[in-house]
mmCIF file of C-alpha atoms in Angstrom:
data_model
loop_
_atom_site.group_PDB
_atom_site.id
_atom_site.type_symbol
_atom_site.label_atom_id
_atom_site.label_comp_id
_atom_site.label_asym_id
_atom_site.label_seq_id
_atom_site.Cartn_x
_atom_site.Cartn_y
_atom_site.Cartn_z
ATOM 1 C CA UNK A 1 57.690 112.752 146.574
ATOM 2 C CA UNK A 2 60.681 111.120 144.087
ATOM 3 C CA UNK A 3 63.458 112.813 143.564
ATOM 4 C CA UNK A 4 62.833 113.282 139.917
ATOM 5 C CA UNK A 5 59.754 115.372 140.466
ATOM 6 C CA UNK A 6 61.231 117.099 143.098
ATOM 7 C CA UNK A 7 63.697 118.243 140.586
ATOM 8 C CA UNK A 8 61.674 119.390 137.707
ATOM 9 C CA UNK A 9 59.727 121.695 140.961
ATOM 10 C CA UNK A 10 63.056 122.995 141.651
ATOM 11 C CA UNK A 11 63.840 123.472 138.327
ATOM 12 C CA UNK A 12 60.101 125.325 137.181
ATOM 13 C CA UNK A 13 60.458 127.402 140.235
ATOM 14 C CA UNK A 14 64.378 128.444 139.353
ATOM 15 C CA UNK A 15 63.179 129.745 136.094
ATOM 16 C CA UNK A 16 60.218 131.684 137.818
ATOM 17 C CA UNK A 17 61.987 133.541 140.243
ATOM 18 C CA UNK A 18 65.417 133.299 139.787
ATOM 19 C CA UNK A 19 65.865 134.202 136.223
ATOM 20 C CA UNK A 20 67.416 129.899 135.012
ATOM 21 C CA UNK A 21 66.560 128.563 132.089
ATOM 22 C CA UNK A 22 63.298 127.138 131.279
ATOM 23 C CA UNK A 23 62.963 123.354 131.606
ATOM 24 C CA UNK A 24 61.860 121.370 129.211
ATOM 25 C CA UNK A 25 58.094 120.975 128.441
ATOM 26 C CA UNK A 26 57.149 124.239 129.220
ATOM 27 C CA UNK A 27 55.866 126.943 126.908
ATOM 28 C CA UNK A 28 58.839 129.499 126.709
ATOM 29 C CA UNK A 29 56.153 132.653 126.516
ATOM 30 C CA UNK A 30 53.679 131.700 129.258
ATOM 31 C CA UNK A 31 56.659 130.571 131.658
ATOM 32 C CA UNK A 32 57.813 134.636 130.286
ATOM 33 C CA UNK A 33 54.418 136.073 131.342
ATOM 34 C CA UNK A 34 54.245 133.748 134.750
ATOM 35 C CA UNK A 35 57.425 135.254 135.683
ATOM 36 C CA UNK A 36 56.292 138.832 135.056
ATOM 37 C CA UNK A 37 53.039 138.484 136.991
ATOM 38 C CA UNK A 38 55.061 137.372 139.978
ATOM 39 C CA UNK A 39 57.661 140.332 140.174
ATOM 40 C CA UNK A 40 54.892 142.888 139.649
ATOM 41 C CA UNK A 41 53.028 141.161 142.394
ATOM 42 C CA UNK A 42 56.418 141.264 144.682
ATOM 43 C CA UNK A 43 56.467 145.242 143.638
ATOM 44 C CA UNK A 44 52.970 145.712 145.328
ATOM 45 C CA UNK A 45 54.624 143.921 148.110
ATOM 46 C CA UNK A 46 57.237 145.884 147.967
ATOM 47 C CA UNK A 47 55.672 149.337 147.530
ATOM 48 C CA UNK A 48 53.308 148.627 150.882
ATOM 49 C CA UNK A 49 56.009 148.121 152.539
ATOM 50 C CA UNK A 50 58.329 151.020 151.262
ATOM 51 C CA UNK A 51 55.389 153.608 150.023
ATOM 52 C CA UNK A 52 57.289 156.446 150.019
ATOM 53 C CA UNK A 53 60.627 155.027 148.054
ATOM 54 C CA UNK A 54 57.466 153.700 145.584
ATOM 55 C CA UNK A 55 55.887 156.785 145.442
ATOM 56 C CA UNK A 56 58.961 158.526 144.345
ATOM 57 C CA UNK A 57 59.704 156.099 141.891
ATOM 58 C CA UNK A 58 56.400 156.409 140.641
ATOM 59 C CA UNK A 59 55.834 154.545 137.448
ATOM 60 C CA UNK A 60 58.603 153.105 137.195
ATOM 61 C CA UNK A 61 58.566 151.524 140.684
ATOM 62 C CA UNK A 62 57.375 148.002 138.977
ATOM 63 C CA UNK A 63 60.138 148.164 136.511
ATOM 64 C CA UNK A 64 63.002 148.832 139.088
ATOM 65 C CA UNK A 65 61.838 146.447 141.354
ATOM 66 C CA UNK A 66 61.980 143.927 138.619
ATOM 67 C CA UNK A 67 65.521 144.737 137.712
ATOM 68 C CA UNK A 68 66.734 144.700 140.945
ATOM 69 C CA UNK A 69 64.836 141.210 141.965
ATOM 70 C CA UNK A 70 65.913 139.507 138.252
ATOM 71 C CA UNK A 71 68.529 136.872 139.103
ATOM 72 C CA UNK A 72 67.791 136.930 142.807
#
């Protein structure tokens, strides 16, 4: 693999899951939505994990688990 691709993976996968900016050639919005798909899924990961800290969070278990994985 060069080291140029290697770098726009790192970068793409940056902006997914740690919160950096997007890199060029990608569609702001959809690279927005991606991102949000992926912490929701980490929240059912979460939850099954920690069902009772999810269940008393209740609806708004998604939500905190996105703020506290955002950056991460």
């Amino acid at each position: 693999m060069s080291a140029g691709l290697a770098a726009r993976q790192a970068a793409l996968v940056d902006a997914l899951v740690a919160g950096a900016p997007v890199p060029d050639g990608f569609d702001p919005v959809r690279l927005a939505t991606t991102r949000r798909a992926l912490l929701r899924k980490r929240a059912g990961e979460a939850a099954r994990h920690w069902p009772l800290l999810a269940a008393a969070l209740g609806p708004g278990w998604p939500a905190a688990v996105a703020e506290a994985l955002d950056g991460v």
